[in-house]
Every structure is written in C-alpha cells, then in structure tokens.
Coordinates of N, CA and C in Angstrom, one line a residue:
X1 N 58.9 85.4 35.1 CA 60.2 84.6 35.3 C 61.4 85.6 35.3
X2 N 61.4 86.6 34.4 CA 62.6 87.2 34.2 C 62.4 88.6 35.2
X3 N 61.4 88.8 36.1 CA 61.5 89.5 37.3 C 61.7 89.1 38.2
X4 N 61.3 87.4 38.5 CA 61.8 86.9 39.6 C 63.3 86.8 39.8
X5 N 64.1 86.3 37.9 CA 65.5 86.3 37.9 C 66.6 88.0 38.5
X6 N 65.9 88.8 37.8 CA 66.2 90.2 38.0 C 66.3 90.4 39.8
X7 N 65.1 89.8 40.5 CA 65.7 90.3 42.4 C 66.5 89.8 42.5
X8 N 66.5 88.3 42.3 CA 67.3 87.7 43.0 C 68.9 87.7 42.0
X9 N 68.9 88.6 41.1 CA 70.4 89.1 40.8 C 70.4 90.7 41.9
X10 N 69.1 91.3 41.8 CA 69.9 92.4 42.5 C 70.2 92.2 44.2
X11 N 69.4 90.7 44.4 CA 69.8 90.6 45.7 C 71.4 89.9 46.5
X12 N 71.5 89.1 44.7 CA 73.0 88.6 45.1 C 73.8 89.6 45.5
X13 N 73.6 90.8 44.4 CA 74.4 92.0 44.1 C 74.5 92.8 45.8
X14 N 73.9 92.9 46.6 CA 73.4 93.3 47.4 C 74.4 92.7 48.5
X15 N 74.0 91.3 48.3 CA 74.9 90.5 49.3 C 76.3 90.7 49.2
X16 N 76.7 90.7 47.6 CA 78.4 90.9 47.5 C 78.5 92.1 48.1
X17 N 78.3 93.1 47.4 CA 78.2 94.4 48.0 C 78.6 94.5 50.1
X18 N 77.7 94.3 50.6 CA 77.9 93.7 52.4 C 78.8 92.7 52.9
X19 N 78.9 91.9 52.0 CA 80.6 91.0 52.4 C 81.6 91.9 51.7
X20 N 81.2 92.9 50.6 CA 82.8 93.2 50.2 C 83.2 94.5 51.9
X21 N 81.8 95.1 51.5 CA 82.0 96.1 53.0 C 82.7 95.8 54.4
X22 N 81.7 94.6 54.5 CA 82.5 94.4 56.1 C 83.6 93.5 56.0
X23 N 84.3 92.7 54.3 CA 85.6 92.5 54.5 C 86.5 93.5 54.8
X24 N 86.4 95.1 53.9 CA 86.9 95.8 54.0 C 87.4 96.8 55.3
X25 N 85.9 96.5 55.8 CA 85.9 97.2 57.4 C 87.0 96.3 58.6
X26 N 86.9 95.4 58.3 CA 87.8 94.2 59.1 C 88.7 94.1 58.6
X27 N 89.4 94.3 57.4 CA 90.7 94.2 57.4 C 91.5 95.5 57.4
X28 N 90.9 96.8 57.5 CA 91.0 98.3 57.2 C 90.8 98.9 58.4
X29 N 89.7 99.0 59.0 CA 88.6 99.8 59.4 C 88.8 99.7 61.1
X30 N 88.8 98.3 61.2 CA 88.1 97.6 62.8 C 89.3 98.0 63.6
X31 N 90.4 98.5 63.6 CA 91.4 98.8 64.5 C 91.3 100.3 64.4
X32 N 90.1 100.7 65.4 CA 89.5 102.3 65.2 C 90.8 103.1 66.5
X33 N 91.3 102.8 67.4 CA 91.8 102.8 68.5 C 93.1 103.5 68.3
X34 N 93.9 104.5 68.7 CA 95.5 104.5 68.1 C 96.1 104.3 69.7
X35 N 95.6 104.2 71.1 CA 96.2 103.7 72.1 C 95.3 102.5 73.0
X36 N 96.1 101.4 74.0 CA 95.3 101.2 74.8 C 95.4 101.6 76.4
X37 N 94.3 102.2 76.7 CA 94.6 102.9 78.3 C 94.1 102.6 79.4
X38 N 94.7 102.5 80.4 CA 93.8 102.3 81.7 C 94.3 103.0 82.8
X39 N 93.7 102.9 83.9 CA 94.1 103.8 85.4 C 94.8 102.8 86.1
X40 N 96.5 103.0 86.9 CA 96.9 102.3 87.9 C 96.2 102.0 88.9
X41 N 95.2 102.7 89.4 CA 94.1 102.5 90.6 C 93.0 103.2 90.6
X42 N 92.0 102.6 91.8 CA 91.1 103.5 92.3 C 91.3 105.0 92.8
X43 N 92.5 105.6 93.0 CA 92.8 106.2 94.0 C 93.2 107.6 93.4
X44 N 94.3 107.2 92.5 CA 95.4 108.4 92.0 C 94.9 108.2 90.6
X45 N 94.6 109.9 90.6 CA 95.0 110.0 88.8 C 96.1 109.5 87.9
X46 N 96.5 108.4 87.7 CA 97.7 108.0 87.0 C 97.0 106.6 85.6
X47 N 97.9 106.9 85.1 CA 97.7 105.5 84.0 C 99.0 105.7 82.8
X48 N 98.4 103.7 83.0 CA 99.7 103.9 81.6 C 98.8 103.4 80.2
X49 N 99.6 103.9 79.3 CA 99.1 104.2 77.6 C 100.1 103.2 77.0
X50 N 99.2 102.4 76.1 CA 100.3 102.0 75.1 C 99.9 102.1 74.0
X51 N 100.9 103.0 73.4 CA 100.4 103.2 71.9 C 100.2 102.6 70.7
X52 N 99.2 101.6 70.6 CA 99.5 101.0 69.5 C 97.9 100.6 68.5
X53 N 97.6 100.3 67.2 CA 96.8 100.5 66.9 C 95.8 99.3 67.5
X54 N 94.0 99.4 67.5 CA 93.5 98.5 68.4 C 92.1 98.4 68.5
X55 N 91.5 97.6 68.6 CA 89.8 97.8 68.9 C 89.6 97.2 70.3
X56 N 88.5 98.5 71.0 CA 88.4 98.1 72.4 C 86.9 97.4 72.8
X57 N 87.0 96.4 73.6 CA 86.4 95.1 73.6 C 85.9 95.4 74.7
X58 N 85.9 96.0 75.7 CA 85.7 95.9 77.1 C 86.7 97.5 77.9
X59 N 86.3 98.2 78.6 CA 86.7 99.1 79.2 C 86.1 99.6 80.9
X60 N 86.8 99.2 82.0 CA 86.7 99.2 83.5 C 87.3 100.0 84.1
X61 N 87.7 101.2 83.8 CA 88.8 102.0 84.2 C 90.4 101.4 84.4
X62 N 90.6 100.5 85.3 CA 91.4 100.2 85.5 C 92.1 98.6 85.0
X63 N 91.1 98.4 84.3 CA 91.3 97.0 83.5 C 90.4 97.5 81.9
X64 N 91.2 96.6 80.8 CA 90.2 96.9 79.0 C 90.3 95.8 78.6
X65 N 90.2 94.9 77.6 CA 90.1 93.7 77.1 C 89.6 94.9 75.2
X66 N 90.7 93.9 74.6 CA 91.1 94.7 73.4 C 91.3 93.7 72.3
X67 N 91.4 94.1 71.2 CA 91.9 93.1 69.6 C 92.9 93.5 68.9
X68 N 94.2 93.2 68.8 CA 95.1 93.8 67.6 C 95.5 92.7 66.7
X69 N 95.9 93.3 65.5 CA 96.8 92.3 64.9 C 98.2 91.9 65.5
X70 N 99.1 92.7 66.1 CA 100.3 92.0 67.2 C 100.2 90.8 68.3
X71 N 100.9 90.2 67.7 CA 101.1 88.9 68.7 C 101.9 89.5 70.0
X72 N 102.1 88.7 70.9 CA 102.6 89.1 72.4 C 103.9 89.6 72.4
X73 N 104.9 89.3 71.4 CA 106.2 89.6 71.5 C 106.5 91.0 70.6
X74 N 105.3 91.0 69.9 CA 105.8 92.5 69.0 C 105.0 93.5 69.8
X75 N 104.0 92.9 71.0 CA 103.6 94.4 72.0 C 104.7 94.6 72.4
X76 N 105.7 93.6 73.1 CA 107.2 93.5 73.8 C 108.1 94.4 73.4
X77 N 107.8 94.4 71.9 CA 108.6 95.5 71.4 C 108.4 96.4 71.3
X78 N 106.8 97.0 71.5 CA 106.9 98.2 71.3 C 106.7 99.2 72.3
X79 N 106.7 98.0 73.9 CA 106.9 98.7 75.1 C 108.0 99.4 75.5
X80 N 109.2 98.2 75.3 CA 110.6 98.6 74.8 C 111.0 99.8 73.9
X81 N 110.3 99.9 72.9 CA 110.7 100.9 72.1 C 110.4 102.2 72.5
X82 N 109.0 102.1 73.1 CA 108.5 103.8 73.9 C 109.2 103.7 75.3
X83 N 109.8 103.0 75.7 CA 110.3 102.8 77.2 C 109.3 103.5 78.0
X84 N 108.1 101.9 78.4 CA 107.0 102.3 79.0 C 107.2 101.7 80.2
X85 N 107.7 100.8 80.4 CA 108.8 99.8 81.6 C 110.0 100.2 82.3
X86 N 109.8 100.4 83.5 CA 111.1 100.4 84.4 C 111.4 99.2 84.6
X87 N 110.5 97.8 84.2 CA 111.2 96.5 84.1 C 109.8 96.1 83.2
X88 N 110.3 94.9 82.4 CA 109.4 94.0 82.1 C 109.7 92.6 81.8
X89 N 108.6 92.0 81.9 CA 109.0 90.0 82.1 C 107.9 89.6 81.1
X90 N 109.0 88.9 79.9 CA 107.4 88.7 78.6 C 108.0 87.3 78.8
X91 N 106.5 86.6 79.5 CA 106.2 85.5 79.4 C 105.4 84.5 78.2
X92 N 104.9 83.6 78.3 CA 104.9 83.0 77.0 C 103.4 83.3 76.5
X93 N 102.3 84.1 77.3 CA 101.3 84.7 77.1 C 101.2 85.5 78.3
X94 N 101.6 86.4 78.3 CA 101.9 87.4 79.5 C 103.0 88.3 79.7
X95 N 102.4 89.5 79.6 CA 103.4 90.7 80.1 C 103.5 91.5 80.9
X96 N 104.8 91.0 82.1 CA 104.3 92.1 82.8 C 105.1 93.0 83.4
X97 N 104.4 94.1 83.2 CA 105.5 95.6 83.7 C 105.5 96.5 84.5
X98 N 106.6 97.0 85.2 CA 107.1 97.6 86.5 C 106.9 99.1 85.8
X99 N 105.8 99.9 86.5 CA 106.5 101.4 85.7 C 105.8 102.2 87.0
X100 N 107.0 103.1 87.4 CA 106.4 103.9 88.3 C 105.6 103.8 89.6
X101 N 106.4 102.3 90.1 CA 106.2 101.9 91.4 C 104.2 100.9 91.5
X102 N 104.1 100.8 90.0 CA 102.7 100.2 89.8 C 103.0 99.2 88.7
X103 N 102.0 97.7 88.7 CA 102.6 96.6 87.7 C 101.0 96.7 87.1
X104 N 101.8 96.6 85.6 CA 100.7 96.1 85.1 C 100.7 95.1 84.0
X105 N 100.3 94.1 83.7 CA 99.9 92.5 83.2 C 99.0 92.8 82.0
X106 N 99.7 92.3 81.1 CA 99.0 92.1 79.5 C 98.8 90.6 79.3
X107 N 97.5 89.9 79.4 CA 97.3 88.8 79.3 C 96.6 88.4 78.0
X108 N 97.3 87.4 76.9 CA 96.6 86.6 75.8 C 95.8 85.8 76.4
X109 N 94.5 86.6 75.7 CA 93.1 85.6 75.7 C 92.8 84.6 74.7
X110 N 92.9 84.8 73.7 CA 92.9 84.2 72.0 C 93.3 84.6 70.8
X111 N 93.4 83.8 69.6 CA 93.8 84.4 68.8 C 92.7 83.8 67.5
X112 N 92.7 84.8 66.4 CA 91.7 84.1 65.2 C 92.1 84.7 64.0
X113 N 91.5 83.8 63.0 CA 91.8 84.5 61.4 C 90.9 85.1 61.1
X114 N 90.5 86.2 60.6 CA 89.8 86.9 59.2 C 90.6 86.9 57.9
X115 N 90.0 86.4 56.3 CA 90.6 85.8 55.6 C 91.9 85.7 55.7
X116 N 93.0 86.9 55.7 CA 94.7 86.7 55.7 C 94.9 87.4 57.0
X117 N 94.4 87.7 57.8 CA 94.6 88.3 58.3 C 94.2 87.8 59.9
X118 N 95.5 87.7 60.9 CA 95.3 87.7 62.3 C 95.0 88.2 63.4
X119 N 94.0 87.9 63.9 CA 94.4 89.2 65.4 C 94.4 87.9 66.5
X120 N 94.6 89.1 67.9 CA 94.6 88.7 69.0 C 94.2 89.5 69.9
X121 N 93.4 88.7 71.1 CA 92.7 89.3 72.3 C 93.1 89.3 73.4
X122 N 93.5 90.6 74.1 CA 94.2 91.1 75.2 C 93.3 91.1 75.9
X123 N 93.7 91.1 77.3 CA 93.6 91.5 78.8 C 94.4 92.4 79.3
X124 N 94.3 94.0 79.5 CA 95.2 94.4 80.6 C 94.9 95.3 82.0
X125 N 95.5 95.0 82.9 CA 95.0 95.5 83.8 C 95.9 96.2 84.7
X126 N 95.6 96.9 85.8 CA 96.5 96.8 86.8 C 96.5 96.1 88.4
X127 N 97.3 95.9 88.6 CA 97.4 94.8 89.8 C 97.5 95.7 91.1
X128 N 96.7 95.3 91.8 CA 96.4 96.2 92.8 C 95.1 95.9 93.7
X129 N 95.2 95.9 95.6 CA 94.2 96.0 96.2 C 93.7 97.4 96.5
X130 N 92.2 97.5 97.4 CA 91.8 98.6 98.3 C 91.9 97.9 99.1
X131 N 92.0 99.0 100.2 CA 91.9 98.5 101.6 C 91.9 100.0 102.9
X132 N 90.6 99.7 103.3 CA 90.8 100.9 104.2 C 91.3 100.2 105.7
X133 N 92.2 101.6 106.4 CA 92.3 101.4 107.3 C 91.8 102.1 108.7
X134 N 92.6 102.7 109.7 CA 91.9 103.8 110.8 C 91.4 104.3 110.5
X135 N 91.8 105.7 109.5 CA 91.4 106.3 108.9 C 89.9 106.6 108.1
X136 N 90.1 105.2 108.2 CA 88.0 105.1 106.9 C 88.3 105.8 105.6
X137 N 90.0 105.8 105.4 CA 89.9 106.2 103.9 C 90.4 105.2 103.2
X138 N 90.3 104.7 102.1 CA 90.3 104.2 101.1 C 91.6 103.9 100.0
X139 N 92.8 102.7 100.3 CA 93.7 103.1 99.9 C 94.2 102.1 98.9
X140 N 94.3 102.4 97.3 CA 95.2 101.8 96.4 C 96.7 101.1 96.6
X141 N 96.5 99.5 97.3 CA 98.3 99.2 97.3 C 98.6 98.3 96.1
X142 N 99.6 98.4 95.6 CA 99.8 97.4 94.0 C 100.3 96.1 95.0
X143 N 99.6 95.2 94.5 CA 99.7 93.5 95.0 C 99.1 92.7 93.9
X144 N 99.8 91.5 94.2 CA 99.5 90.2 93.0 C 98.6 89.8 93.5
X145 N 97.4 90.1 93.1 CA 96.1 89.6 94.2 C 95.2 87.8 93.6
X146 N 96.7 87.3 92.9 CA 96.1 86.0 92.1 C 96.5 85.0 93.3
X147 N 97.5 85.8 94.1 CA 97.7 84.7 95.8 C 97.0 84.8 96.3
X148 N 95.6 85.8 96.5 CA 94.9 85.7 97.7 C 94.2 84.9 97.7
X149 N 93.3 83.9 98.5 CA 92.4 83.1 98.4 C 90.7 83.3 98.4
X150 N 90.8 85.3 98.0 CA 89.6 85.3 97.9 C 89.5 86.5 96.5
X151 N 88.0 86.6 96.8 CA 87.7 87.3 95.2 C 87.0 88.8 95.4
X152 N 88.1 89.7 95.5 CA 87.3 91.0 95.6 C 86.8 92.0 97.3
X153 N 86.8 91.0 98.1 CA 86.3 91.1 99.1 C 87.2 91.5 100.4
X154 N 88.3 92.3 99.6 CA 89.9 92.3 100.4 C 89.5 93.3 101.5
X155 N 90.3 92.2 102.9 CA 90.9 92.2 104.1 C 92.0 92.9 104.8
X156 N 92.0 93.5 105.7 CA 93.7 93.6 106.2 C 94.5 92.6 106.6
X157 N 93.4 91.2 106.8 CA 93.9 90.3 106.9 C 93.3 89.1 106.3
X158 N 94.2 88.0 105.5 CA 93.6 86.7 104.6 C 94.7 86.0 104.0
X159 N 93.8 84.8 104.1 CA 94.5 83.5 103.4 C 95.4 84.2 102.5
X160 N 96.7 83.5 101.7 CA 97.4 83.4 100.7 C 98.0 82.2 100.3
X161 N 98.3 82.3 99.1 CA 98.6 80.7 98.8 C 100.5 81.2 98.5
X162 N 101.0 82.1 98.3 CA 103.0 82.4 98.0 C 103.4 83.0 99.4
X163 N 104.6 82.6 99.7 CA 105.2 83.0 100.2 C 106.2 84.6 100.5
X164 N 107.3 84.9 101.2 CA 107.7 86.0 100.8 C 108.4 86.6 99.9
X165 N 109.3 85.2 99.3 CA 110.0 85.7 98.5 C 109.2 85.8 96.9
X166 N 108.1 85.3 97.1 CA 107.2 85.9 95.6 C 106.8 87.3 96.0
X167 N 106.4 87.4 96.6 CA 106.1 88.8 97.4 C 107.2 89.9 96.7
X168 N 108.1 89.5 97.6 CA 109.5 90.3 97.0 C 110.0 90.6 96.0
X169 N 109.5 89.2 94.8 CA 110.0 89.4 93.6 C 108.9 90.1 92.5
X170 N 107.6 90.5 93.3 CA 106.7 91.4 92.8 C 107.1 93.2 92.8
X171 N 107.4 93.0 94.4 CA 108.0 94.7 94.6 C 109.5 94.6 94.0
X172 N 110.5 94.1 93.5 CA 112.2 94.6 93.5 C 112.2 95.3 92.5
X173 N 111.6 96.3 91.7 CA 111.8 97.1 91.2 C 111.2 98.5 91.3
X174 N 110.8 98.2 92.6 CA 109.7 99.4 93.7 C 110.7 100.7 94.3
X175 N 110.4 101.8 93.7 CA 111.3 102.5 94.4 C 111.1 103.0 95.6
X176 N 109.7 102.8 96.0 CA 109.1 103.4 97.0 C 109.0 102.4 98.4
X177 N 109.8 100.9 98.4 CA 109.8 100.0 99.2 C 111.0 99.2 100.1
X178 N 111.0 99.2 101.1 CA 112.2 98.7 101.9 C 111.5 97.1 102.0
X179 N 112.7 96.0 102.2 CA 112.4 94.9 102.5 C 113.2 93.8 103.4
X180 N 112.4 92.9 104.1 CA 113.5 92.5 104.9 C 112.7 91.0 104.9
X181 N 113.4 90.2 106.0 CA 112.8 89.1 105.9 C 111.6 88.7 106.8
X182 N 111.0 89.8 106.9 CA 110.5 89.9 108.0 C 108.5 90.8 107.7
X183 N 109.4 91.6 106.6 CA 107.9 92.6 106.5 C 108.9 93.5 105.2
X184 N 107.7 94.0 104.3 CA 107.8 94.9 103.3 C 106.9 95.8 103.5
X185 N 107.6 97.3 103.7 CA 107.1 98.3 104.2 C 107.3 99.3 102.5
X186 N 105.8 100.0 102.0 CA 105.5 100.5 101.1 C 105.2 101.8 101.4
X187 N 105.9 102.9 100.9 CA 105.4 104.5 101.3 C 104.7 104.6 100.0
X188 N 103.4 105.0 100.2 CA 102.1 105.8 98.9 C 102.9 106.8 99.0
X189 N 102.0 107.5 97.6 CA 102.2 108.8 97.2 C 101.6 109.9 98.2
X190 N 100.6 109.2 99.2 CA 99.9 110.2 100.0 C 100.9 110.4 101.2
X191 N 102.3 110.0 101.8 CA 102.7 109.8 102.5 C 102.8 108.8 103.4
X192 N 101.3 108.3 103.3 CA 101.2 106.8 104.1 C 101.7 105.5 104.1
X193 N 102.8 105.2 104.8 CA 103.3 103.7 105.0 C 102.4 102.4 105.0
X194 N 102.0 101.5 104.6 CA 101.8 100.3 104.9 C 103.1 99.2 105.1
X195 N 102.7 98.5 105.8 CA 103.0 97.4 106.7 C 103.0 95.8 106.1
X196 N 103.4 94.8 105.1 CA 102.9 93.7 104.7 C 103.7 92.8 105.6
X197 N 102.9 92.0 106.0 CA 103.9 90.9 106.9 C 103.1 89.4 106.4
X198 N 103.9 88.5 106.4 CA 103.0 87.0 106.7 C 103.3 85.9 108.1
X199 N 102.3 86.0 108.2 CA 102.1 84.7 109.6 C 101.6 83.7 109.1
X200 N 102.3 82.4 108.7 CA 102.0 81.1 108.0 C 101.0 81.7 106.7
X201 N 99.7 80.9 106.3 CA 99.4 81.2 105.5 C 98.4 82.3 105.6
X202 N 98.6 83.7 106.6 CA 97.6 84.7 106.3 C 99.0 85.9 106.0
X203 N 98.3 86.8 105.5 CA 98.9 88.3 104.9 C 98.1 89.4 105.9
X204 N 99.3 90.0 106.5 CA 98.5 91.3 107.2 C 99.1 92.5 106.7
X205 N 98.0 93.7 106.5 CA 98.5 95.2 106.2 C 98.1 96.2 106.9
X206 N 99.6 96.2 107.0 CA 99.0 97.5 108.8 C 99.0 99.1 108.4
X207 N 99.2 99.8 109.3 CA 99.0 101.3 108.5 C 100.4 101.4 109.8
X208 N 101.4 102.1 109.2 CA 102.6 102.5 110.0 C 102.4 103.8 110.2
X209 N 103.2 104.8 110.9 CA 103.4 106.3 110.7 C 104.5 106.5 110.3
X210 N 106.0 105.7 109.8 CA 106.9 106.1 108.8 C 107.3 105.3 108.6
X211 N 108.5 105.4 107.6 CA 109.2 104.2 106.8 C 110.6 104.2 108.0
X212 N 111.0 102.7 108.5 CA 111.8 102.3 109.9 C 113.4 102.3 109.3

C-alpha cells in the first residue's frame, strides 16, 4: 500500500513539475522570434521586417501566419514608431501598409488566453500578382488580388468584382505610377511598364515600352 501511495505521489510530483514547465515556457519562453519577415514578391530580393517579439506559425516566403501578445493597434504603433510605412490604414482587424511602392496587409485571425496572459494570431502577407508576358518572363505586379474572381491562376486578362477608383486608391501612394481615368501605368524596378485598364467587368495588363 505505501508503495503504491509513494508512485502515485511521485507521479503527481511529475505532473506538477510539466505543467509548472510548459506554464513557464508559454508565458516566458514561446515568443522565440525577435522579428516578423517576409518577401514583397516572387521576383525581387526585397522584404519588409517588423520588429517585434513573436512565434512563427506558418512561413511561405512571401506570406507567415504568427502569435504575439500585441493586439492590432499596438502593432500600429510600432510600425509608426520604426517608420516602416510610407502610408498606413489600421483597420478594425487589418493593417495595411504602403512601403516602397509594395502593400503589405496584417490580418487578425484570433485571439486566446493562457492563464493571464493574451495573444493574438496574425496573417501577413504581401499583395501582389505574377504574370508573364511576350517576353516568357515572369513578373511581380503589387495588386489587391481579393477583386479578382479567381484563385491563383492569374491572367492578363479576368473577371473583377471593383472598379477604378478602388484601383486607384490601392496605388496613390505609388511612386512609381501615373493615373488617369482611363489606365494606370506602373514602371517595375526592371524598367518595364505595365499597362492596367478595365473594360466593364474584365482587367487587362499589357506590357508597354515606356511610361506616356
């Protein structure tokens, strides 16, 4: 009797012992991360960093899915504080920022408790198609691709569900873009112009040879 009592004290002991641990590791430990990072595109070596502490959940190059204890408005501030934004729009679960002629979108997924303690689960990515053209080369354009009516499978030409002036209000902080009411013309970093126009509800992207 007093051996059977004896395991099952060293087994409680055992068990406290592994909840004291992985309380400790979760409220201490689990934010192993000191930035979150991704690539503006397929194309160009570029990305933006935001420095803040974090555990990473998911990692795609150009999109991560992450856990902090910051709620949406204190990321807000600390994009602001490192001036990582040439613009940003903090929505009511959603951030999104203009830097360097590329947007990129911080989306709240959820939020949960560990005993006093809260976190929250990001989305960030950057917003952007491929699209080859004459050429058969392969080209990164930043677009809100939540208008297109399809999934992945991007066209020079296809459905959309906005108009131009959402269009517009995606690029006006573009330094690299002329606009008119007519067509928004984008110069890449590689020199190459594209062309966006819409005809009722389709989007076409043409390959130009300069900015008009």
């Amino acid at each position: 009797m007093k051996k059977v009592t004896k395991v099952c004290i060293c087994i409680g002991a055992i068990c406290i012992f592994c909840i004291f641990i992985f309380g400790i590791y979760h409220l201490h430990f689990y934010d192993n991360e000191e930035k979150v990072e991704i690539h503006t595109s397929t194309e160009e070596d570029t990305t933006f960093v935001l420095p803040i502490k974090n555990h990473k959940l998911k990692y795609q190059y150009t999109y991560t899915d992450f856990s902090t204890d910051m709620d949406i408005d204190i990321i807000a501030k600390e994009i602001e504080k490192n001036n990582l934004a040439d613009n940003m729009e903090l929505l009511e679960k959603e951030i999104k920022i203009t830097q360097n002629n590329h947007v990129i979108t911080i989306k709240k997924q959820k939020s949960s408790s560990f005993l006093w303690k809260k976190r929250y689960e990001y989305n960030m990515e950057a917003e952007f198609l491929n699209l080859t053209f004459s050429q058969d080369s392969t080209i990164s354009i930043p677009f809100p691709t939540e208008y297109l009516m399809v999934e992945g499978a991007y066209e020079n030409i296809m459905d959309i569900s906005c108009d131009m002036e959402a269009l517009k209000k995606f690029y006006q902080h573009f330094t690299n873009v002329e606009m008119n009411e007519e067509y928004i013309l984008m110069k890449m970093d590689s020199g190459q112009v594209i062309k966006i126009t819409l005809e009722g509800e389709k989007i076409k992207f043409e390959e130009e040879k300069s900015m008009k």
